[in-house]
Amino acid sequence: MALERTLSIIKPDAVAKNVIGEIYARFEKAGLKIVAARMKQLSRAEAEGFYAVHRERPFFKALVEFMISGPVMISVLEGENAVLAHRDLMGATNPKEAAPGTIRADFAESIDANAVHGSDATDTAKVEIAYFFAATDVLSR
Ligand code: RTP
Ligand code: MG
């Protein structure tokens, strides 16, 4: 077991549905601690930079438009195997394929508006956390 940190983004669709608290409750029940949090309206440049790895993909433009369509709730989660634990809570990228009881199965409408983002590995988590938070913003406890 390893104590890890991962980046969570509650996307504009889930913020608009007013389910930040329900999603946070799932994190906490699974043993993940919220150690940094910030609500933010992403600029186009911030969204493009965050998802730069997908720049050449056909869905990139739609993804950026969606991510700037309203405020997002950005958090750092900390816990044992946090990266994978968080991905398990999220469910598959396409909510139609997401297991029952996962966040995307319960709150997402489509593969484009899919409620949450989570880092996919510990190395990408470090980069993604640093993209939004200074080291002093992350309060381990
Ligand atoms: P995320 O990065 O947002 O946590 O999602 P993910 O790892 O499950 O999926 P990823 O492959 O990283 O894709 C990032 C986001 O792009 C949108 N997408 N659309 N139309 C499509 O085929 C397609 N594929 C991906 C999704 O909104 C996904 O969350
Ligand atoms: Mg991803």
PDB file of C-alpha atoms and ligand atoms in Angstrom:
ATOM      1  CA  MET A   1       0.000   0.000   0.000  1.00  0.00           C
ATOM      2  CA  ALA A   2       1.199   3.503  -0.736  1.00  0.00           C
ATOM      3  CA  LEU A   3       0.012   6.882   0.445  1.00  0.00           C
ATOM      4  CA  GLU A   4      -0.700   8.810  -2.748  1.00  0.00           C
ATOM      5  CA  ARG A   5      -2.234  12.060  -3.919  1.00  0.00           C
ATOM      6  CA  THR A   6      -4.406  12.496  -6.991  1.00  0.00           C
ATOM      7  CA  LEU A   7      -6.151  15.391  -8.718  1.00  0.00           C
ATOM      8  CA  SER A   8      -9.949  15.425  -8.862  1.00  0.00           C
ATOM      9  CA  ILE A   9     -11.986  17.784 -11.005  1.00  0.00           C
ATOM     10  CA  ILE A  10     -15.747  17.894 -10.586  1.00  0.00           C
ATOM     11  CA  LYS A  11     -16.649  19.026 -14.108  1.00  0.00           C
ATOM     12  CA  PRO A  12     -19.140  21.784 -15.095  1.00  0.00           C
ATOM     13  CA  ASP A  13     -22.068  19.366 -15.588  1.00  0.00           C
ATOM     14  CA  ALA A  14     -21.806  17.955 -12.051  1.00  0.00           C
ATOM     15  CA  VAL A  15     -21.256  21.409 -10.503  1.00  0.00           C
ATOM     16  CA  ALA A  16     -24.415  22.587 -12.348  1.00  0.00           C
ATOM     17  CA  LYS A  17     -26.323  19.569 -10.970  1.00  0.00           C
ATOM     18  CA  ASN A  18     -25.375  20.656  -7.420  1.00  0.00           C
ATOM     19  CA  VAL A  19     -23.792  17.314  -6.500  1.00  0.00           C
ATOM     20  CA  ILE A  20     -20.368  18.484  -5.242  1.00  0.00           C
ATOM     21  CA  GLY A  21     -21.297  17.355  -1.732  1.00  0.00           C
ATOM     22  CA  GLU A  22     -22.557  13.942  -2.867  1.00  0.00           C
ATOM     23  CA  ILE A  23     -19.332  13.355  -4.772  1.00  0.00           C
ATOM     24  CA  TYR A  24     -17.165  14.553  -1.861  1.00  0.00           C
ATOM     25  CA  ALA A  25     -19.085  12.168   0.434  1.00  0.00           C
ATOM     26  CA  ARG A  26     -18.108   9.254  -1.815  1.00  0.00           C
ATOM     27  CA  PHE A  27     -14.448  10.267  -1.617  1.00  0.00           C
ATOM     28  CA  GLU A  28     -14.569  10.526   2.163  1.00  0.00           C
ATOM     29  CA  LYS A  29     -16.477   7.236   2.635  1.00  0.00           C
ATOM     30  CA  ALA A  30     -13.764   5.535   0.553  1.00  0.00           C
ATOM     31  CA  GLY A  31     -11.074   6.876   2.909  1.00  0.00           C
ATOM     32  CA  LEU A  32      -9.800   9.647   0.637  1.00  0.00           C
ATOM     33  CA  LYS A  33      -9.085  12.965   2.347  1.00  0.00           C
ATOM     34  CA  ILE A  34      -9.624  16.322   0.621  1.00  0.00           C
ATOM     35  CA  VAL A  35      -6.280  18.084   1.246  1.00  0.00           C
ATOM     36  CA  ALA A  36      -6.744  21.032  -1.148  1.00  0.00           C
ATOM     37  CA  ALA A  37      -9.783  22.473  -2.925  1.00  0.00           C
ATOM     38  CA  ARG A  38     -10.620  25.395  -5.157  1.00  0.00           C
ATOM     39  CA  MET A  39     -13.585  26.319  -7.350  1.00  0.00           C
ATOM     40  CA  LYS A  40     -12.495  27.888 -10.598  1.00  0.00           C
ATOM     41  CA  GLN A  41     -13.740  29.048 -13.989  1.00  0.00           C
ATOM     42  CA  LEU A  42     -11.069  27.660 -16.325  1.00  0.00           C
ATOM     43  CA  SER A  43      -9.856  29.883 -19.133  1.00  0.00           C
ATOM     44  CA  ARG A  44      -9.579  28.364 -22.602  1.00  0.00           C
ATOM     45  CA  ALA A  45      -5.774  28.404 -22.297  1.00  0.00           C
ATOM     46  CA  GLU A  46      -5.902  26.630 -18.912  1.00  0.00           C
ATOM     47  CA  ALA A  47      -8.216  23.912 -20.224  1.00  0.00           C
ATOM     48  CA  GLU A  48      -6.116  23.426 -23.370  1.00  0.00           C
ATOM     49  CA  GLY A  49      -2.949  23.196 -21.281  1.00  0.00           C
ATOM     50  CA  PHE A  50      -4.473  20.768 -18.805  1.00  0.00           C
ATOM     51  CA  TYR A  51      -5.623  18.389 -21.554  1.00  0.00           C
ATOM     52  CA  ALA A  52      -2.599  19.020 -23.829  1.00  0.00           C
ATOM     53  CA  VAL A  53      -1.967  15.258 -24.042  1.00  0.00           C
ATOM     54  CA  HIS A  54      -5.231  15.001 -26.052  1.00  0.00           C
ATOM     55  CA  ARG A  55      -4.429  17.946 -28.391  1.00  0.00           C
ATOM     56  CA  GLU A  56      -4.440  15.826 -31.568  1.00  0.00           C
ATOM     57  CA  ARG A  57      -7.542  13.787 -30.659  1.00  0.00           C
ATOM     58  CA  PRO A  58     -10.807  14.426 -32.556  1.00  0.00           C
ATOM     59  CA  PHE A  59     -12.688  15.198 -29.323  1.00  0.00           C
ATOM     60  CA  PHE A  60     -10.179  17.842 -28.103  1.00  0.00           C
ATOM     61  CA  LYS A  61     -12.139  20.944 -29.152  1.00  0.00           C
ATOM     62  CA  ALA A  62     -15.407  19.653 -27.666  1.00  0.00           C
ATOM     63  CA  LEU A  63     -13.578  18.664 -24.476  1.00  0.00           C
ATOM     64  CA  VAL A  64     -12.122  22.162 -24.037  1.00  0.00           C
ATOM     65  CA  GLU A  65     -15.487  23.846 -24.798  1.00  0.00           C
ATOM     66  CA  PHE A  66     -17.153  21.651 -22.205  1.00  0.00           C
ATOM     67  CA  MET A  67     -14.498  22.243 -19.544  1.00  0.00           C
ATOM     68  CA  ILE A  68     -14.905  26.047 -19.852  1.00  0.00           C
ATOM     69  CA  SER A  69     -18.729  25.942 -19.988  1.00  0.00           C
ATOM     70  CA  GLY A  70     -19.005  26.673 -16.247  1.00  0.00           C
ATOM     71  CA  PRO A  71     -17.091  26.517 -12.976  1.00  0.00           C
ATOM     72  CA  VAL A  72     -15.288  23.367 -11.901  1.00  0.00           C
ATOM     73  CA  MET A  73     -14.368  22.150  -8.400  1.00  0.00           C
ATOM     74  CA  ILE A  74     -10.724  21.137  -8.280  1.00  0.00           C
ATOM     75  CA  SER A  75      -9.427  19.084  -5.355  1.00  0.00           C
ATOM     76  CA  VAL A  76      -6.406  17.124  -4.254  1.00  0.00           C
ATOM     77  CA  LEU A  77      -7.292  13.775  -2.673  1.00  0.00           C
ATOM     78  CA  GLU A  78      -4.899  11.881  -0.416  1.00  0.00           C
ATOM     79  CA  GLY A  79      -5.061   8.274   0.746  1.00  0.00           C
ATOM     80  CA  GLU A  80      -3.825   4.719   0.267  1.00  0.00           C
ATOM     81  CA  ASN A  81      -3.560   4.022  -3.470  1.00  0.00           C
ATOM     82  CA  ALA A  82      -5.487   7.253  -4.066  1.00  0.00           C
ATOM     83  CA  VAL A  83      -5.003   7.294  -7.850  1.00  0.00           C
ATOM     84  CA  LEU A  84      -6.632   3.919  -8.449  1.00  0.00           C
ATOM     85  CA  ALA A  85      -9.140   4.254  -5.596  1.00  0.00           C
ATOM     86  CA  HIS A  86     -10.384   7.500  -7.150  1.00  0.00           C
ATOM     87  CA  ARG A  87     -10.526   6.018 -10.684  1.00  0.00           C
ATOM     88  CA  ASP A  88     -12.589   3.114  -9.273  1.00  0.00           C
ATOM     89  CA  LEU A  89     -15.060   5.547  -7.684  1.00  0.00           C
ATOM     90  CA  MET A  90     -15.313   7.489 -10.990  1.00  0.00           C
ATOM     91  CA  GLY A  91     -16.142   4.544 -13.267  1.00  0.00           C
ATOM     92  CA  ALA A  92     -15.488   4.206 -17.000  1.00  0.00           C
ATOM     93  CA  THR A  93     -14.989   7.301 -19.195  1.00  0.00           C
ATOM     94  CA  ASN A  94     -18.237   6.558 -21.049  1.00  0.00           C
ATOM     95  CA  PRO A  95     -21.053   6.575 -18.471  1.00  0.00           C
ATOM     96  CA  LYS A  96     -22.914   3.961 -20.530  1.00  0.00           C
ATOM     97  CA  GLU A  97     -20.041   1.584 -19.715  1.00  0.00           C
ATOM     98  CA  ALA A  98     -19.560   2.715 -16.114  1.00  0.00           C
ATOM     99  CA  ALA A  99     -20.305   0.148 -13.392  1.00  0.00           C
ATOM    100  CA  PRO A 100     -23.463   0.708 -11.328  1.00  0.00           C
ATOM    101  CA  GLY A 101     -22.834   2.835  -8.256  1.00  0.00           C
ATOM    102  CA  THR A 102     -19.895   4.724  -9.754  1.00  0.00           C
ATOM    103  CA  ILE A 103     -19.925   8.522  -9.988  1.00  0.00           C
ATOM    104  CA  ARG A 104     -20.161   8.525 -13.766  1.00  0.00           C
ATOM    105  CA  ALA A 105     -22.958   5.913 -13.798  1.00  0.00           C
ATOM    106  CA  ASP A 106     -24.944   7.980 -11.308  1.00  0.00           C
ATOM    107  CA  PHE A 107     -24.252  11.578 -12.416  1.00  0.00           C
ATOM    108  CA  ALA A 108     -22.853  11.684 -15.991  1.00  0.00           C
ATOM    109  CA  GLU A 109     -24.929  12.178 -19.125  1.00  0.00           C
ATOM    110  CA  SER A 110     -22.476  11.334 -21.915  1.00  0.00           C
ATOM    111  CA  ILE A 111     -18.826  10.659 -22.728  1.00  0.00           C
ATOM    112  CA  ASP A 112     -18.381  14.409 -23.247  1.00  0.00           C
ATOM    113  CA  ALA A 113     -20.185  15.556 -20.094  1.00  0.00           C
ATOM    114  CA  ASN A 114     -18.909  12.868 -17.752  1.00  0.00           C
ATOM    115  CA  ALA A 115     -18.984  14.577 -14.338  1.00  0.00           C
ATOM    116  CA  VAL A 116     -15.436  14.027 -13.097  1.00  0.00           C
ATOM    117  CA  HIS A 117     -11.764  13.913 -13.976  1.00  0.00           C
ATOM    118  CA  GLY A 118      -9.134  11.925 -12.137  1.00  0.00           C
ATOM    119  CA  SER A 119      -5.399  11.579 -12.650  1.00  0.00           C
ATOM    120  CA  ASP A 120      -4.540   8.263 -14.318  1.00  0.00           C
ATOM    121  CA  ALA A 121      -1.141   7.566 -12.656  1.00  0.00           C
ATOM    122  CA  THR A 122       1.051   8.882  -9.833  1.00  0.00           C
ATOM    123  CA  ASP A 123       3.401  10.724 -12.207  1.00  0.00           C
ATOM    124  CA  THR A 124       0.564  12.497 -14.058  1.00  0.00           C
ATOM    125  CA  ALA A 125      -1.035  13.253 -10.657  1.00  0.00           C
ATOM    126  CA  LYS A 126       2.087  15.182  -9.598  1.00  0.00           C
ATOM    127  CA  VAL A 127       2.022  17.249 -12.807  1.00  0.00           C
ATOM    128  CA  GLU A 128      -1.750  17.873 -12.597  1.00  0.00           C
ATOM    129  CA  ILE A 129      -1.652  18.882  -8.910  1.00  0.00           C
ATOM    130  CA  ALA A 130       1.185  21.348  -9.627  1.00  0.00           C
ATOM    131  CA  TYR A 131      -0.858  22.741 -12.549  1.00  0.00           C
ATOM    132  CA  PHE A 132      -3.472  24.110 -10.135  1.00  0.00           C
ATOM    133  CA  PHE A 133      -1.929  24.227  -6.647  1.00  0.00           C
ATOM    134  CA  ALA A 134       1.230  25.556  -5.006  1.00  0.00           C
ATOM    135  CA  ALA A 135       2.899  23.083  -2.630  1.00  0.00           C
ATOM    136  CA  THR A 136       1.784  25.260   0.303  1.00  0.00           C
ATOM    137  CA  ASP A 137      -1.891  24.954  -0.792  1.00  0.00           C
ATOM    138  CA  VAL A 138      -1.900  21.189  -0.150  1.00  0.00           C
ATOM    139  CA  LEU A 139      -2.555  20.543   3.538  1.00  0.00           C
ATOM    140  CA  SER A 140      -1.789  16.918   4.393  1.00  0.00           C
ATOM    141  CA  ARG A 141      -3.462  15.770   7.589  1.00  0.00           C
TER     142      ARG A 141
HETATM  143  P1  RTP B   1     -10.452  12.333 -17.592  1.00  0.00           P
HETATM  144  O1  RTP B   1      -9.048  12.531 -18.128  1.00  0.00           O
HETATM  145  O2  RTP B   1     -11.348  13.513 -17.847  1.00  0.00           O
HETATM  146  O3  RTP B   1     -10.419  11.902 -16.151  1.00  0.00           O
HETATM  147  O4  RTP B   1     -11.140  11.114 -18.341  1.00  0.00           O
HETATM  148  P2  RTP B   1     -10.516   9.709 -18.697  1.00  0.00           P
HETATM  149  O5  RTP B   1      -9.106   9.599 -18.184  1.00  0.00           O
HETATM  150  O6  RTP B   1     -11.497   8.682 -18.250  1.00  0.00           O
HETATM  151  O7  RTP B   1     -10.513   9.764 -20.279  1.00  0.00           O
HETATM  152  P3  RTP B   1      -9.409  10.363 -21.269  1.00  0.00           P
HETATM  153  O8  RTP B   1      -9.088   9.302 -22.260  1.00  0.00           O
HETATM  154  O9  RTP B   1      -8.271  10.966 -20.498  1.00  0.00           O
HETATM  155  O10 RTP B   1     -10.209  11.502 -22.024  1.00  0.00           O
HETATM  156  C1  RTP B   1     -10.377  12.784 -21.457  1.00  0.00           C
HETATM  157  C2  RTP B   1     -11.803  13.229 -21.658  1.00  0.00           C
HETATM  158  O11 RTP B   1     -12.040  13.398 -23.057  1.00  0.00           O
HETATM  159  C3  RTP B   1     -13.369  13.009 -23.366  1.00  0.00           C
HETATM  160  N1  RTP B   1     -13.365  11.940 -24.356  1.00  0.00           N
HETATM  161  N2  RTP B   1     -14.189  11.916 -25.354  1.00  0.00           N
HETATM  162  N3  RTP B   1     -15.607  11.193 -27.698  1.00  0.00           N
HETATM  163  C4  RTP B   1     -14.632  10.419 -27.238  1.00  0.00           C
HETATM  164  O12 RTP B   1     -14.314   9.391 -27.803  1.00  0.00           O
HETATM  165  C5  RTP B   1     -13.923  10.809 -26.047  1.00  0.00           C
HETATM  166  N4  RTP B   1     -12.930  10.164 -25.488  1.00  0.00           N
HETATM  167  C6  RTP B   1     -12.568  10.883 -24.396  1.00  0.00           C
HETATM  168  C7  RTP B   1     -14.021  12.525 -22.099  1.00  0.00           C
HETATM  169  O13 RTP B   1     -14.828  13.562 -21.575  1.00  0.00           O
HETATM  170  C8  RTP B   1     -12.855  12.227 -21.192  1.00  0.00           C
HETATM  171  O14 RTP B   1     -13.198  12.383 -19.839  1.00  0.00           O
HETATM  172 MG    MG B   2      -7.624  11.049 -18.536  1.00  0.00          MG
END
